[in-house]
Amino acid sequence: MRSSMEANCLRFLQFVQKRYGVIESILYEPLGFTVGPQKIRYVPDFKITYEDGYSLFLEVKGFLDYSSIAKIQGFKKTTGLDLYYIGNQEYKRIERNYKYRLKNWE
């Protein structure tokens, strides 16, 4: 993992996977994409596949700079795949509700 935020989000996703059984797999940085008109290289943090076969990508980032915004927008336009973003606000909500329920929270 490149940050404690990513590591903690993985812990949360694994908790959901074990507890509710709806997630088939969680892959960290599984694929790279060339996105947007500038042909920027982008690797989403996670690919989550559900038991019904539906997959989505997840980006975990505390702060979005211009480059990050361009990559996320380019990914959505270029691939047509679903990408969700966990920023500070979403992360704080997860942390508040799960920090003491999950082992090794950083």
mmCIF file of N, CA and C in Angstrom, residues 2-71:
data_model
loop_
_atom_site.group_PDB
_atom_site.id
_atom_site.type_symbol
_atom_site.label_atom_id
_atom_site.label_comp_id
_atom_site.label_asym_id
_atom_site.label_seq_id
_atom_site.Cartn_x
_atom_site.Cartn_y
_atom_site.Cartn_z
ATOM 1 N N ARG A 2 0.391 2.250 -0.642
ATOM 2 C CA ARG A 2 1.161 3.495 -0.726
ATOM 3 C C ARG A 2 0.852 4.475 0.400
ATOM 4 N N SER A 3 -0.216 4.199 1.176
ATOM 5 C CA SER A 3 -0.549 5.083 2.291
ATOM 6 C C SER A 3 -1.336 4.308 3.348
ATOM 7 N N SER A 4 -1.357 4.859 4.558
ATOM 8 C CA SER A 4 -2.152 4.228 5.610
ATOM 9 C C SER A 4 -3.636 4.328 5.281
ATOM 10 N N MET A 5 -4.019 5.365 4.563
ATOM 11 C CA MET A 5 -5.406 5.517 4.145
ATOM 12 C C MET A 5 -5.827 4.338 3.249
ATOM 13 N N GLU A 6 -4.990 3.994 2.293
ATOM 14 C CA GLU A 6 -5.268 2.850 1.416
ATOM 15 C C GLU A 6 -5.303 1.557 2.221
ATOM 16 N N ALA A 7 -4.348 1.383 3.131
ATOM 17 C CA ALA A 7 -4.287 0.159 3.936
ATOM 18 C C ALA A 7 -5.539 0.015 4.791
ATOM 19 N N ASN A 8 -5.998 1.112 5.388
ATOM 20 C CA ASN A 8 -7.194 1.056 6.210
ATOM 21 C C ASN A 8 -8.445 0.815 5.373
ATOM 22 N N CYS A 9 -8.500 1.381 4.187
ATOM 23 C CA CYS A 9 -9.642 1.115 3.300
ATOM 24 C C CYS A 9 -9.666 -0.354 2.905
ATOM 25 N N LEU A 10 -8.497 -0.953 2.681
ATOM 26 C CA LEU A 10 -8.436 -2.381 2.391
ATOM 27 C C LEU A 10 -8.959 -3.182 3.581
ATOM 28 N N ARG A 11 -8.566 -2.808 4.787
ATOM 29 C CA ARG A 11 -9.077 -3.495 5.981
ATOM 30 C C ARG A 11 -10.600 -3.414 6.041
ATOM 31 N N PHE A 12 -11.142 -2.248 5.741
ATOM 32 C CA PHE A 12 -12.590 -2.068 5.738
ATOM 33 C C PHE A 12 -13.251 -2.940 4.669
ATOM 34 N N LEU A 13 -12.698 -2.935 3.467
ATOM 35 C CA LEU A 13 -13.250 -3.754 2.380
ATOM 36 C C LEU A 13 -13.205 -5.239 2.717
ATOM 37 N N GLN A 14 -12.110 -5.685 3.323
ATOM 38 C CA GLN A 14 -12.001 -7.089 3.728
ATOM 39 C C GLN A 14 -13.014 -7.430 4.816
ATOM 40 N N PHE A 15 -13.274 -6.483 5.709
ATOM 41 C CA PHE A 15 -14.301 -6.675 6.735
ATOM 42 C C PHE A 15 -15.668 -6.871 6.074
ATOM 43 N N VAL A 16 -15.999 -6.008 5.131
ATOM 44 C CA VAL A 16 -17.274 -6.119 4.415
ATOM 45 C C VAL A 16 -17.346 -7.444 3.672
ATOM 46 N N GLN A 17 -16.240 -7.839 3.056
ATOM 47 C CA GLN A 17 -16.186 -9.099 2.317
ATOM 48 C C GLN A 17 -16.488 -10.288 3.236
ATOM 49 N N LYS A 18 -15.853 -10.324 4.397
ATOM 50 C CA LYS A 18 -16.058 -11.437 5.331
ATOM 51 C C LYS A 18 -17.427 -11.380 5.995
ATOM 52 N N ARG A 19 -17.844 -10.206 6.382
ATOM 53 C CA ARG A 19 -19.082 -10.050 7.153
ATOM 54 C C ARG A 19 -20.331 -10.277 6.316
ATOM 55 N N TYR A 20 -20.341 -9.720 5.101
ATOM 56 C CA TYR A 20 -21.559 -9.748 4.298
ATOM 57 C C TYR A 20 -21.486 -10.669 3.089
ATOM 58 N N GLY A 21 -20.278 -11.065 2.708
ATOM 59 C CA GLY A 21 -20.121 -12.036 1.640
ATOM 60 C C GLY A 21 -20.524 -11.587 0.250
ATOM 61 N N VAL A 22 -20.712 -10.293 0.045
ATOM 62 C CA VAL A 22 -21.140 -9.821 -1.272
ATOM 63 C C VAL A 22 -19.971 -9.537 -2.204
ATOM 64 N N ILE A 23 -18.778 -9.370 -1.636
ATOM 65 C CA ILE A 23 -17.595 -9.071 -2.441
ATOM 66 C C ILE A 23 -16.866 -10.369 -2.752
ATOM 67 N N GLU A 24 -16.667 -10.617 -4.040
ATOM 68 C CA GLU A 24 -15.951 -11.815 -4.498
ATOM 69 C C GLU A 24 -14.438 -11.620 -4.371
ATOM 70 N N SER A 25 -13.953 -10.455 -4.839
ATOM 71 C CA SER A 25 -12.509 -10.221 -4.791
ATOM 72 C C SER A 25 -12.194 -8.733 -4.660
ATOM 73 N N ILE A 26 -11.026 -8.486 -4.065
ATOM 74 C CA ILE A 26 -10.491 -7.135 -3.912
ATOM 75 C C ILE A 26 -9.055 -7.189 -4.416
ATOM 76 N N LEU A 27 -8.756 -6.453 -5.450
ATOM 77 C CA LEU A 27 -7.408 -6.445 -6.015
ATOM 78 C C LEU A 27 -6.805 -5.055 -5.859
ATOM 79 N N TYR A 28 -5.539 -5.010 -5.443
ATOM 80 C CA TYR A 28 -4.838 -3.740 -5.274
ATOM 81 C C TYR A 28 -4.049 -3.404 -6.533
ATOM 82 N N GLU A 29 -4.303 -2.232 -7.083
ATOM 83 C CA GLU A 29 -3.640 -1.739 -8.291
ATOM 84 C C GLU A 29 -3.527 -2.822 -9.364
ATOM 85 N N PRO A 30 -4.645 -3.400 -9.768
ATOM 86 C CA PRO A 30 -4.598 -4.545 -10.676
ATOM 87 C C PRO A 30 -4.315 -4.211 -12.132
ATOM 88 N N LEU A 31 -4.740 -3.030 -12.573
ATOM 89 C CA LEU A 31 -4.624 -2.691 -13.988
ATOM 90 C C LEU A 31 -4.219 -1.237 -14.167
ATOM 91 N N GLY A 32 -3.449 -0.988 -15.213
ATOM 92 C CA GLY A 32 -3.121 0.382 -15.578
ATOM 93 C C GLY A 32 -3.853 0.743 -16.858
ATOM 94 N N PHE A 33 -4.218 1.996 -16.981
ATOM 95 C CA PHE A 33 -4.961 2.483 -18.134
ATOM 96 C C PHE A 33 -4.272 3.721 -18.694
ATOM 97 N N THR A 34 -4.383 3.908 -19.993
ATOM 98 C CA THR A 34 -3.963 5.143 -20.634
ATOM 99 C C THR A 34 -5.236 5.928 -20.881
ATOM 100 N N VAL A 35 -5.329 7.117 -20.268
ATOM 101 C CA VAL A 35 -6.603 7.835 -20.265
ATOM 102 C C VAL A 35 -6.469 9.264 -20.776
ATOM 103 N N GLY A 36 -7.598 9.769 -21.252
ATOM 104 C CA GLY A 36 -7.711 11.158 -21.654
ATOM 105 C C GLY A 36 -6.968 11.482 -22.925
ATOM 106 N N PRO A 37 -7.205 12.707 -23.428
ATOM 107 C CA PRO A 37 -6.558 13.134 -24.674
ATOM 108 C C PRO A 37 -5.044 13.263 -24.541
ATOM 109 N N GLN A 38 -4.558 13.457 -23.299
ATOM 110 C CA GLN A 38 -3.110 13.582 -23.084
ATOM 111 C C GLN A 38 -2.432 12.227 -22.934
ATOM 112 N N LYS A 39 -3.220 11.146 -22.978
ATOM 113 C CA LYS A 39 -2.688 9.780 -22.856
ATOM 114 C C LYS A 39 -1.905 9.602 -21.541
ATOM 115 N N ILE A 40 -2.562 9.952 -20.449
ATOM 116 C CA ILE A 40 -1.965 9.862 -19.117
ATOM 117 C C ILE A 40 -2.088 8.435 -18.607
ATOM 118 N N ARG A 41 -1.061 7.934 -17.966
ATOM 119 C CA ARG A 41 -1.088 6.600 -17.357
ATOM 120 C C ARG A 41 -1.762 6.697 -15.992
ATOM 121 N N TYR A 42 -2.757 5.842 -15.747
ATOM 122 C CA TYR A 42 -3.498 5.882 -14.495
ATOM 123 C C TYR A 42 -3.750 4.471 -13.985
ATOM 124 N N VAL A 43 -3.471 4.259 -12.699
ATOM 125 C CA VAL A 43 -3.692 2.966 -12.055
ATOM 126 C C VAL A 43 -4.605 3.195 -10.852
ATOM 127 N N PRO A 44 -5.880 2.789 -10.931
ATOM 128 C CA PRO A 44 -6.772 2.926 -9.775
ATOM 129 C C PRO A 44 -6.263 2.068 -8.611
ATOM 130 N N ASP A 45 -6.593 2.478 -7.391
ATOM 131 C CA ASP A 45 -6.102 1.782 -6.210
ATOM 132 C C ASP A 45 -6.664 0.368 -6.072
ATOM 133 N N PHE A 46 -7.959 0.201 -6.279
ATOM 134 C CA PHE A 46 -8.586 -1.105 -6.073
ATOM 135 C C PHE A 46 -9.560 -1.440 -7.190
ATOM 136 N N LYS A 47 -9.668 -2.726 -7.461
ATOM 137 C CA LYS A 47 -10.750 -3.252 -8.285
ATOM 138 C C LYS A 47 -11.538 -4.199 -7.385
ATOM 139 N N ILE A 48 -12.821 -3.924 -7.266
ATOM 140 C CA ILE A 48 -13.693 -4.729 -6.425
ATOM 141 C C ILE A 48 -14.680 -5.450 -7.336
ATOM 142 N N THR A 49 -14.747 -6.761 -7.190
ATOM 143 C CA THR A 49 -15.698 -7.563 -7.964
ATOM 144 C C THR A 49 -16.680 -8.199 -6.994
ATOM 145 N N TYR A 50 -17.944 -8.034 -7.301
ATOM 146 C CA TYR A 50 -19.008 -8.583 -6.464
ATOM 147 C C TYR A 50 -19.386 -9.979 -6.933
ATOM 148 N N GLU A 51 -20.109 -10.694 -6.097
ATOM 149 C CA GLU A 51 -20.499 -12.069 -6.409
ATOM 150 C C GLU A 51 -21.323 -12.184 -7.685
ATOM 151 N N ASP A 52 -22.057 -11.138 -8.038
ATOM 152 C CA ASP A 52 -22.883 -11.176 -9.250
ATOM 153 C C ASP A 52 -22.094 -10.844 -10.514
ATOM 154 N N GLY A 53 -20.773 -10.609 -10.357
ATOM 155 C CA GLY A 53 -19.906 -10.337 -11.500
ATOM 156 C C GLY A 53 -19.660 -8.860 -11.770
ATOM 157 N N TYR A 54 -20.419 -7.982 -11.145
ATOM 158 C CA TYR A 54 -20.237 -6.541 -11.330
ATOM 159 C C TYR A 54 -18.909 -6.118 -10.710
ATOM 160 N N SER A 55 -18.165 -5.278 -11.423
ATOM 161 C CA SER A 55 -16.886 -4.769 -10.928
ATOM 162 C C SER A 55 -16.885 -3.252 -10.932
ATOM 163 N N LEU A 56 -16.139 -2.688 -10.009
ATOM 164 C CA LEU A 56 -15.923 -1.249 -9.974
ATOM 165 C C LEU A 56 -14.504 -0.992 -9.513
ATOM 166 N N PHE A 57 -14.042 0.205 -9.781
ATOM 167 C CA PHE A 57 -12.713 0.622 -9.348
ATOM 168 C C PHE A 57 -12.872 1.663 -8.257
ATOM 169 N N LEU A 58 -11.873 1.728 -7.384
ATOM 170 C CA LEU A 58 -11.924 2.620 -6.241
ATOM 171 C C LEU A 58 -10.612 3.381 -6.138
ATOM 172 N N GLU A 59 -10.700 4.678 -6.000
ATOM 173 C CA GLU A 59 -9.530 5.535 -5.805
ATOM 174 C C GLU A 59 -9.599 6.109 -4.396
ATOM 175 N N VAL A 60 -8.517 5.961 -3.634
ATOM 176 C CA VAL A 60 -8.442 6.471 -2.269
ATOM 177 C C VAL A 60 -7.388 7.575 -2.261
ATOM 178 N N LYS A 61 -7.822 8.782 -1.939
ATOM 179 C CA LYS A 61 -6.887 9.900 -1.982
ATOM 180 C C LYS A 61 -7.366 10.992 -1.033
ATOM 181 N N GLY A 62 -6.493 11.441 -0.162
ATOM 182 C CA GLY A 62 -6.848 12.474 0.795
ATOM 183 C C GLY A 62 -7.038 13.835 0.167
ATOM 184 N N PHE A 63 -6.325 14.100 -0.917
ATOM 185 C CA PHE A 63 -6.379 15.407 -1.559
ATOM 186 C C PHE A 63 -6.315 15.212 -3.067
ATOM 187 N N LEU A 64 -7.210 15.860 -3.777
ATOM 188 C CA LEU A 64 -7.203 15.778 -5.236
ATOM 189 C C LEU A 64 -6.520 17.008 -5.815
ATOM 190 N N ASP A 65 -5.384 16.796 -6.466
ATOM 191 C CA ASP A 65 -4.745 17.887 -7.180
ATOM 192 C C ASP A 65 -5.213 17.838 -8.643
ATOM 193 N N TYR A 66 -4.748 18.763 -9.440
ATOM 194 C CA TYR A 66 -5.192 18.844 -10.831
ATOM 195 C C TYR A 66 -4.899 17.553 -11.586
ATOM 196 N N SER A 67 -3.725 16.994 -11.382
ATOM 197 C CA SER A 67 -3.335 15.763 -12.075
ATOM 198 C C SER A 67 -4.273 14.599 -11.722
ATOM 199 N N SER A 68 -4.605 14.488 -10.444
ATOM 200 C CA SER A 68 -5.508 13.412 -10.002
ATOM 201 C C SER A 68 -6.894 13.568 -10.605
ATOM 202 N N ILE A 69 -7.386 14.802 -10.623
ATOM 203 C CA ILE A 69 -8.707 15.069 -11.209
ATOM 204 C C ILE A 69 -8.707 14.705 -12.683
ATOM 205 N N ALA A 70 -7.647 15.089 -13.390
ATOM 206 C CA ALA A 70 -7.551 14.791 -14.829
ATOM 207 C C ALA A 70 -7.533 13.281 -15.071
ATOM 208 N N LYS A 71 -6.818 12.543 -14.238
ATOM 209 C CA LYS A 71 -6.746 11.090 -14.390
ATOM 210 C C LYS A 71 -8.110 10.439 -14.142
#
